[in-house]
Short mmCIF file of C-alpha atoms and ligand atoms in Angstrom, two decimals:
data_model
loop_
_atom_site.label_atom_id
_atom_site.label_comp_id
_atom_site.label_asym_id
_atom_site.label_seq_id
_atom_site.Cartn_x
_atom_site.Cartn_y
_atom_site.Cartn_z
CA MET A 266 0.00 0.00 0.00
CA PRO A 267 1.15 3.61 -0.49
CA LEU A 268 2.04 5.88 2.45
CA VAL A 269 -1.08 6.44 4.56
CA ASN A 270 -2.31 9.30 6.74
CA THR A 271 -2.99 8.66 10.42
CA LYS A 272 -6.79 8.73 10.36
CA GLU A 273 -7.56 5.03 10.14
CA MET A 274 -4.56 4.09 12.30
CA PHE A 275 -5.86 6.30 15.10
CA GLU A 276 -9.48 5.16 14.78
CA LYS A 277 -8.38 1.55 15.20
CA ALA A 278 -5.90 2.40 17.96
CA TYR A 279 -8.52 4.35 19.93
CA LYS A 280 -11.01 1.50 19.76
CA GLY A 281 -8.36 -1.14 20.43
CA GLY A 282 -6.76 0.56 23.45
CA TYR A 283 -3.29 0.75 21.97
CA ALA A 284 -1.07 3.46 20.45
CA ILE A 285 0.97 3.89 17.30
CA GLY A 286 4.68 4.57 17.74
CA ALA A 287 5.94 7.73 16.08
CA PHE A 288 9.68 7.36 15.68
CA ASN A 289 12.03 10.10 14.47
CA VAL A 290 14.12 9.30 11.42
CA ASN A 291 17.42 10.97 10.58
CA ASN A 292 19.33 8.46 8.44
CA MET A 293 19.01 5.19 6.56
CA GLU A 294 19.92 2.89 9.46
CA ILE A 295 17.21 4.43 11.63
CA VAL A 296 14.57 4.09 8.90
CA GLN A 297 15.59 0.47 8.39
CA GLY A 298 15.77 -0.45 12.08
CA ILE A 299 12.29 0.96 12.77
CA THR A 300 10.56 -0.54 9.75
CA GLU A 301 12.24 -3.94 10.13
CA ALA A 302 10.82 -4.13 13.67
CA ALA A 303 7.37 -2.93 12.61
CA GLY A 304 7.38 -5.30 9.63
CA ALA A 305 8.36 -8.32 11.70
CA LEU A 306 5.63 -7.57 14.24
CA ASN A 307 3.00 -6.53 11.69
CA SER A 308 2.57 -3.16 13.40
CA PRO A 309 1.48 0.14 11.85
CA VAL A 310 4.11 2.83 12.33
CA ILE A 311 4.67 6.57 11.93
CA LEU A 312 8.04 7.78 10.65
CA GLN A 313 8.48 11.40 11.60
CA VAL A 314 10.88 14.03 10.35
CA SER A 315 11.81 17.13 12.36
CA SER A 316 13.14 20.41 10.97
CA GLY A 317 16.54 19.35 12.32
CA ALA A 318 16.31 16.06 10.43
CA ARG A 319 15.41 17.92 7.23
CA LYS A 320 18.47 20.11 7.68
CA TYR A 321 20.78 17.20 8.54
CA ALA A 322 19.77 14.67 5.92
CA ASN A 323 18.16 16.84 3.26
CA ALA A 324 14.39 16.39 3.06
CA LYS A 325 14.52 14.58 -0.30
CA TYR A 326 16.82 11.83 1.00
CA LEU A 327 14.54 11.12 3.93
CA ILE A 328 11.43 11.00 1.76
CA HIS A 329 13.04 8.59 -0.67
CA MET A 330 14.37 6.37 2.13
CA VAL A 331 10.89 6.21 3.63
CA LYS A 332 9.44 5.36 0.22
CA ALA A 333 12.03 2.56 -0.09
CA ALA A 334 10.83 1.21 3.25
CA VAL A 335 7.24 1.33 1.99
CA GLU A 336 8.30 -0.77 -1.02
CA ASN A 337 10.04 -3.23 1.29
CA PHE A 338 6.98 -3.61 3.51
CA PRO A 339 4.04 -3.27 1.11
CA GLU A 340 1.51 -4.66 3.60
CA LEU A 341 2.42 -2.26 6.40
CA PRO A 342 0.54 0.99 7.10
CA ILE A 343 3.34 3.60 7.26
CA ALA A 344 2.71 7.34 7.68
CA LEU A 345 5.29 10.03 6.90
CA HIS A 346 4.78 12.85 9.38
CA LEU A 347 6.34 16.27 9.92
CA ASP A 348 7.36 16.60 13.59
CA HIS A 349 7.07 20.05 15.22
CA GLY A 350 6.38 22.09 12.10
CA ASP A 351 6.84 25.68 13.20
CA SER A 352 5.12 27.52 10.33
CA PHE A 353 2.38 27.21 7.74
CA GLU A 354 5.07 27.42 5.04
CA LEU A 355 7.00 24.41 6.38
CA CYS A 356 3.81 22.34 6.68
CA LYS A 357 2.83 23.32 3.14
CA ALA A 358 6.28 22.39 1.80
CA CYS A 359 6.09 18.94 3.41
CA ILE A 360 2.54 18.36 2.18
CA ASP A 361 3.59 19.35 -1.33
CA ASP A 362 6.56 16.95 -1.02
CA GLY A 363 4.26 14.00 -0.27
CA PHE A 364 4.10 13.83 3.53
CA THR A 365 0.84 12.20 4.62
CA SER A 366 0.61 13.93 8.00
CA VAL A 367 1.97 17.12 9.56
CA MET A 368 2.25 18.70 12.98
CA ILE A 369 1.86 22.44 13.30
CA ASP A 370 3.35 23.36 16.67
CA TYR A 371 2.24 26.83 17.65
CA SER A 372 1.89 25.87 21.31
CA GLY A 373 4.49 28.43 22.34
CA HIS A 374 2.43 31.26 20.82
CA PRO A 375 -0.66 32.94 22.28
CA TYR A 376 -3.80 30.80 22.09
CA GLU A 377 -5.55 32.79 19.35
CA GLU A 378 -2.46 32.62 17.12
CA ASN A 379 -2.27 28.86 17.70
CA VAL A 380 -5.94 28.59 16.63
CA GLU A 381 -5.42 30.77 13.56
CA VAL A 382 -2.28 29.08 12.19
CA THR A 383 -3.53 25.56 12.96
CA ARG A 384 -6.82 26.36 11.18
CA LYS A 385 -4.88 27.60 8.14
CA VAL A 386 -2.76 24.43 7.98
CA CYS A 387 -5.89 22.26 8.31
CA GLU A 388 -7.62 24.15 5.50
CA TYR A 389 -4.68 23.44 3.20
CA ALA A 390 -4.10 19.85 4.34
CA HIS A 391 -7.75 18.81 4.20
CA ASP A 392 -8.49 20.21 0.75
CA VAL A 393 -8.96 16.86 -0.99
CA LYS A 394 -10.21 18.55 -4.18
CA ALA A 395 -6.98 20.50 -4.54
CA ARG A 396 -4.51 17.85 -3.27
CA GLY A 397 -6.26 14.61 -4.24
CA ARG A 398 -5.69 13.27 -0.73
CA TYR A 399 -6.44 14.08 2.92
CA ILE A 400 -3.38 14.98 4.99
CA THR A 401 -3.89 14.62 8.72
CA VAL A 402 -2.87 17.47 11.02
CA GLU A 403 -1.65 17.35 14.63
CA ALA A 404 -1.42 20.44 16.82
CA GLU A 405 -0.43 21.06 20.43
CA LEU A 406 -1.97 22.75 23.45
CA GLY A 407 0.12 23.28 26.55
CA THR A 408 3.90 23.11 26.72
CA LEU A 409 6.08 20.21 27.74
CA ALA A 410 8.26 22.12 30.19
CA GLY A 411 6.92 19.94 32.95
CA VAL A 412 7.82 19.48 36.51
CA GLU A 413 11.42 20.61 36.36
CA ASP A 414 10.34 24.22 36.00
CA ASP A 415 8.27 24.09 39.15
CA VAL A 416 5.11 24.81 37.22
CA LYS A 417 1.95 25.08 39.21
CA VAL A 418 -0.35 22.21 38.46
CA GLU A 419 -3.74 23.88 38.58
CA PHE A 420 -5.62 23.68 35.29
CA GLY A 421 -5.20 26.91 33.35
CA LYS A 422 -2.23 28.23 35.31
CA SER A 423 0.54 26.01 34.12
CA SER A 424 2.30 24.47 31.17
CA TYR A 425 0.02 21.48 31.49
CA THR A 426 -2.75 21.44 28.92
CA ASP A 427 -5.86 23.23 30.11
CA PRO A 428 -8.77 20.85 29.43
CA GLU A 429 -11.13 23.84 29.28
CA GLN A 430 -9.51 24.92 25.99
CA VAL A 431 -9.55 21.65 24.07
CA GLN A 432 -13.11 21.62 22.68
CA ASP A 433 -12.90 25.21 21.48
CA PHE A 434 -9.50 24.51 19.89
CA VAL A 435 -10.57 21.36 18.06
CA ASN A 436 -13.88 22.85 16.89
CA ARG A 437 -12.33 26.04 15.57
CA THR A 438 -9.31 24.47 13.86
CA GLY A 439 -10.64 21.16 12.50
CA VAL A 440 -7.43 19.48 13.67
CA ASP A 441 -7.24 15.66 13.49
CA SER A 442 -5.26 14.96 16.66
CA LEU A 443 -4.00 16.92 19.64
CA ALA A 444 -0.72 16.73 21.52
CA ILE A 445 -1.16 17.54 25.20
CA ALA A 446 1.20 18.25 28.08
CA ILE A 447 0.69 15.93 31.05
CA GLY A 448 4.22 15.73 32.42
CA THR A 449 6.30 14.25 29.61
CA SER A 450 9.21 16.26 28.26
CA HIS A 451 11.69 16.11 25.40
CA GLY A 452 15.21 14.71 25.57
CA ALA A 453 17.20 12.30 27.76
CA TYR A 454 17.15 14.47 30.91
CA LYS A 455 13.47 14.81 31.64
CA PHE A 456 13.56 15.48 35.37
CA LYS A 457 16.02 16.98 37.79
CA PRO A 458 17.01 14.36 40.38
CA GLU A 459 15.74 16.58 43.21
CA LYS A 460 12.25 16.45 41.66
CA CYS A 461 12.25 12.64 41.81
CA THR A 462 12.01 10.13 44.60
CA ARG A 463 14.18 7.02 44.89
CA ASN A 464 13.03 3.41 45.08
CA LYS A 465 14.46 0.94 47.60
CA ASP A 466 17.43 0.27 45.29
CA GLY A 467 18.25 3.97 45.09
CA VAL A 468 17.02 4.29 41.50
CA LEU A 469 15.37 7.62 40.59
CA VAL A 470 11.58 7.51 40.23
CA PRO A 471 10.11 10.49 38.33
CA PRO A 472 6.85 12.24 39.26
CA PRO A 473 3.86 10.41 37.75
CA LEU A 474 2.14 11.53 34.55
CA ARG A 475 -1.05 13.55 35.05
CA LEU A 476 -3.43 10.89 33.78
CA ASP A 477 -6.21 12.90 35.45
CA ILE A 478 -5.66 15.68 32.90
CA LEU A 479 -5.66 13.13 30.08
CA GLU A 480 -8.96 11.76 31.36
CA GLU A 481 -10.52 15.20 31.64
CA VAL A 482 -9.41 16.04 28.08
CA SER A 483 -10.90 12.77 26.80
CA ARG A 484 -14.16 13.38 28.65
CA ARG A 485 -14.47 16.63 26.72
CA LEU A 486 -13.30 15.13 23.39
CA PRO A 487 -14.82 11.64 23.26
CA GLY A 488 -13.25 9.44 20.58
CA PHE A 489 -10.64 12.05 19.70
CA PRO A 490 -7.00 10.90 19.30
CA ILE A 491 -4.49 12.35 21.74
CA VAL A 492 -0.71 12.49 21.20
CA LEU A 493 2.11 12.32 23.71
CA HIS A 494 5.44 13.89 22.85
CA GLY A 495 8.58 13.46 24.93
CA SER A 496 7.79 9.82 25.64
CA SER A 497 11.17 8.17 25.70
CA SER A 498 11.85 6.08 28.77
CA VAL A 499 15.65 6.47 28.70
CA PRO A 500 16.48 2.79 29.34
CA GLN A 501 19.12 2.71 32.07
CA GLU A 502 20.82 -0.32 30.49
CA TYR A 503 21.75 1.86 27.50
CA VAL A 504 22.83 4.78 29.68
CA GLU A 505 25.08 2.37 31.58
CA ILE A 506 26.63 0.97 28.37
CA ILE A 507 27.24 4.51 27.11
CA ASN A 508 28.82 5.60 30.40
CA ALA A 509 30.90 2.41 30.65
CA ASN A 510 32.33 2.98 27.18
CA GLY A 511 33.55 6.54 27.28
CA GLY A 512 30.23 8.38 27.39
CA LYS A 513 29.06 10.88 29.97
CA MET A 514 25.33 10.98 30.60
CA PRO A 515 24.82 11.47 34.32
CA ASP A 516 21.25 11.54 35.63
CA ALA A 517 19.62 10.74 32.29
CA ILE A 518 16.03 9.80 33.09
CA GLY A 519 12.77 9.22 31.19
CA ILE A 520 9.11 8.32 31.51
CA PRO A 521 8.39 4.88 33.02
CA GLU A 522 7.04 2.53 30.38
CA ASN A 523 4.15 1.29 32.49
CA GLU A 524 2.75 4.83 32.64
CA LEU A 525 2.92 5.15 28.86
CA ARG A 526 1.14 1.80 28.54
CA GLU A 527 -1.64 3.16 30.75
CA ALA A 528 -1.91 6.25 28.53
CA ALA A 529 -2.04 4.05 25.41
CA LYS A 530 -4.93 2.07 26.87
CA ARG A 531 -6.84 5.35 27.19
CA SER A 532 -7.19 7.98 24.43
CA VAL A 533 -3.50 8.33 23.55
CA CYS A 534 -3.15 7.04 19.97
CA LYS A 535 0.35 8.32 19.11
CA ILE A 536 3.45 8.11 21.29
CA ASN A 537 6.56 10.00 20.15
CA ILE A 538 9.93 8.36 20.69
CA ASP A 539 13.26 9.73 19.53
CA SER A 540 15.73 9.85 22.43
CA ASP A 541 15.48 6.09 23.09
CA LEU A 542 16.52 5.41 19.48
CA ARG A 543 19.47 7.76 19.91
CA LEU A 544 20.48 6.01 23.12
CA GLY A 545 20.12 2.54 21.61
CA MET A 546 22.17 3.46 18.57
CA THR A 547 24.86 5.28 20.57
CA ALA A 548 25.18 2.47 23.13
CA ALA A 549 25.67 -0.11 20.37
CA ILE A 550 28.24 1.97 18.52
CA ARG A 551 30.22 2.90 21.65
CA LYS A 552 30.30 -0.76 22.67
CA HIS A 553 31.37 -1.76 19.18
CA PHE A 554 34.28 0.68 19.20
CA ALA A 555 35.36 -0.42 22.67
CA GLU A 556 35.30 -4.10 21.64
CA HIS A 557 36.80 -3.62 18.18
CA PRO A 558 39.30 -0.78 18.30
CA ASP A 559 40.65 -1.92 14.92
CA HIS A 560 37.36 -1.46 13.06
CA PHE A 561 37.01 1.50 10.73
CA ASP A 562 34.39 0.36 8.21
CA PRO A 563 31.18 2.29 9.04
CA ARG A 564 29.12 -0.71 7.95
CA GLN A 565 30.52 -2.68 10.89
CA TYR A 566 29.45 -0.30 13.64
CA LEU A 567 26.39 1.17 11.93
CA LYS A 568 25.05 -2.37 11.56
CA ASP A 569 25.19 -2.73 15.36
CA GLY A 570 23.51 0.66 15.69
CA ARG A 571 20.73 -0.39 13.31
CA ASP A 572 20.28 -3.71 15.14
CA ASN A 573 19.77 -1.84 18.39
CA VAL A 574 17.27 0.59 16.82
CA ARG A 575 15.33 -2.50 15.74
CA ALA A 576 15.58 -3.92 19.27
CA VAL A 577 14.29 -0.68 20.83
CA VAL A 578 11.31 -0.50 18.47
CA THR A 579 10.51 -4.20 18.92
CA HIS A 580 10.43 -3.68 22.67
CA LYS A 581 8.23 -0.57 22.38
CA ILE A 582 5.70 -2.25 20.09
CA LYS A 583 5.39 -5.27 22.36
CA GLU A 584 5.66 -3.77 25.83
CA VAL A 585 4.52 -0.14 25.56
CA LEU A 586 2.41 0.57 22.47
CA GLY A 587 0.49 -2.71 22.16
CA SER A 588 0.40 -2.34 18.35
CA GLU A 589 1.68 -5.82 17.40
CA ASN A 590 -0.45 -7.46 14.70
CA LYS A 591 -2.60 -4.35 14.26
CA ALA A 592 -1.46 -3.57 10.70
O1 LIG B 899 10.87 16.53 19.56
C1 LIG B 899 12.00 16.58 19.07
C2 LIG B 899 12.59 15.41 18.40
O2 LIG B 899 13.27 14.60 19.33
C3 LIG B 899 13.43 15.83 17.25
O3 LIG B 899 14.65 16.33 17.69
O4 LIG B 899 14.85 18.51 16.48
O5 LIG B 899 16.89 17.29 17.35
O6 LIG B 899 15.63 16.43 15.37
P1 LIG B 899 15.57 17.20 16.66
P1 LIG B 900 11.76 12.06 23.30
O1 LIG B 900 12.86 13.07 23.37
O2 LIG B 900 11.22 11.76 24.66
O3 LIG B 900 12.14 10.85 22.54
O4 LIG B 900 10.53 12.74 22.49
C1 LIG B 900 10.50 12.74 21.10
C2 LIG B 900 9.44 13.63 20.56
O5 LIG B 900 8.54 14.08 21.24
C3 LIG B 900 9.51 13.96 19.13
O6 LIG B 900 8.53 14.88 18.76
ZN1 LIG B 901 8.05 16.28 20.29
#
């Protein structure tokens, strides 16, 4: 099948109580590792491209690599999504290039501007007469700063998404899915240690996700797909391999996988994961160099990196997303 948008994926995921993994792609090995895992497990998947990825790899290379993956896995529903589009122009460029889904992220702007720009992107993306296809649009309400900034947690006074805004936002924009802020955050250092507790083994335990906000949002938007950004779990085994092999990542910490699984059982239909792929790839390559100081052929160490990307995605599909055999 050709690249798909996220509409049907999300409808099925919502009803089935699972989520689709949205994995960031930056090079060929990452595209291959993700799609090999999804293909082997018969799982739908979203490959997403950030502005940084477009700059690094050149947008055309990424699009063609994703299309190669689609040819390799013709039975698999694969969406090509723009991650954190910061302008109408960027969303338009990606749509014109063949992306099947885009995110317009105006969450850092005043509410009315967020409504206006999101509405404009939706108008363009949903114009089936003009484009010959329906491109799905994701937007965001709330910011992911989270607990480390000491935000107050009352609805409406914090970076957390204000559930009172969500109906107005969705009705006025026509957006297809909504990213919300319930305590996740981007990167490999999601919480300051002093904001965490420690379990009996001394391991940091981050503050729990605000599933109450998620539930309130879903009560106001029944059947509507919700997205979680910043959902890497920062596996400590990879952090340890990195640190044991010349790396330096003290206090790297992520979102516990069981909490993400709970979110996926509810209205969360898309879970964004990038940092865990970076960690998996880096751990494998650092280990490879430590074990084979004589190697200099990139295919030798990039193969290990790709294998670990596949291992990360396999684990996510089975243990976190629940999307195995849902293609
Ligand atoms: O949400 C951000 C993603 O992890 C993409 O990161 O902008 O460094 O490509 P990037
Ligand atoms: P992580 O940094 O937690 O992997 O989040 C990725 C993300 O949200 C991409 O949009
Ligand atoms: Zn994100």
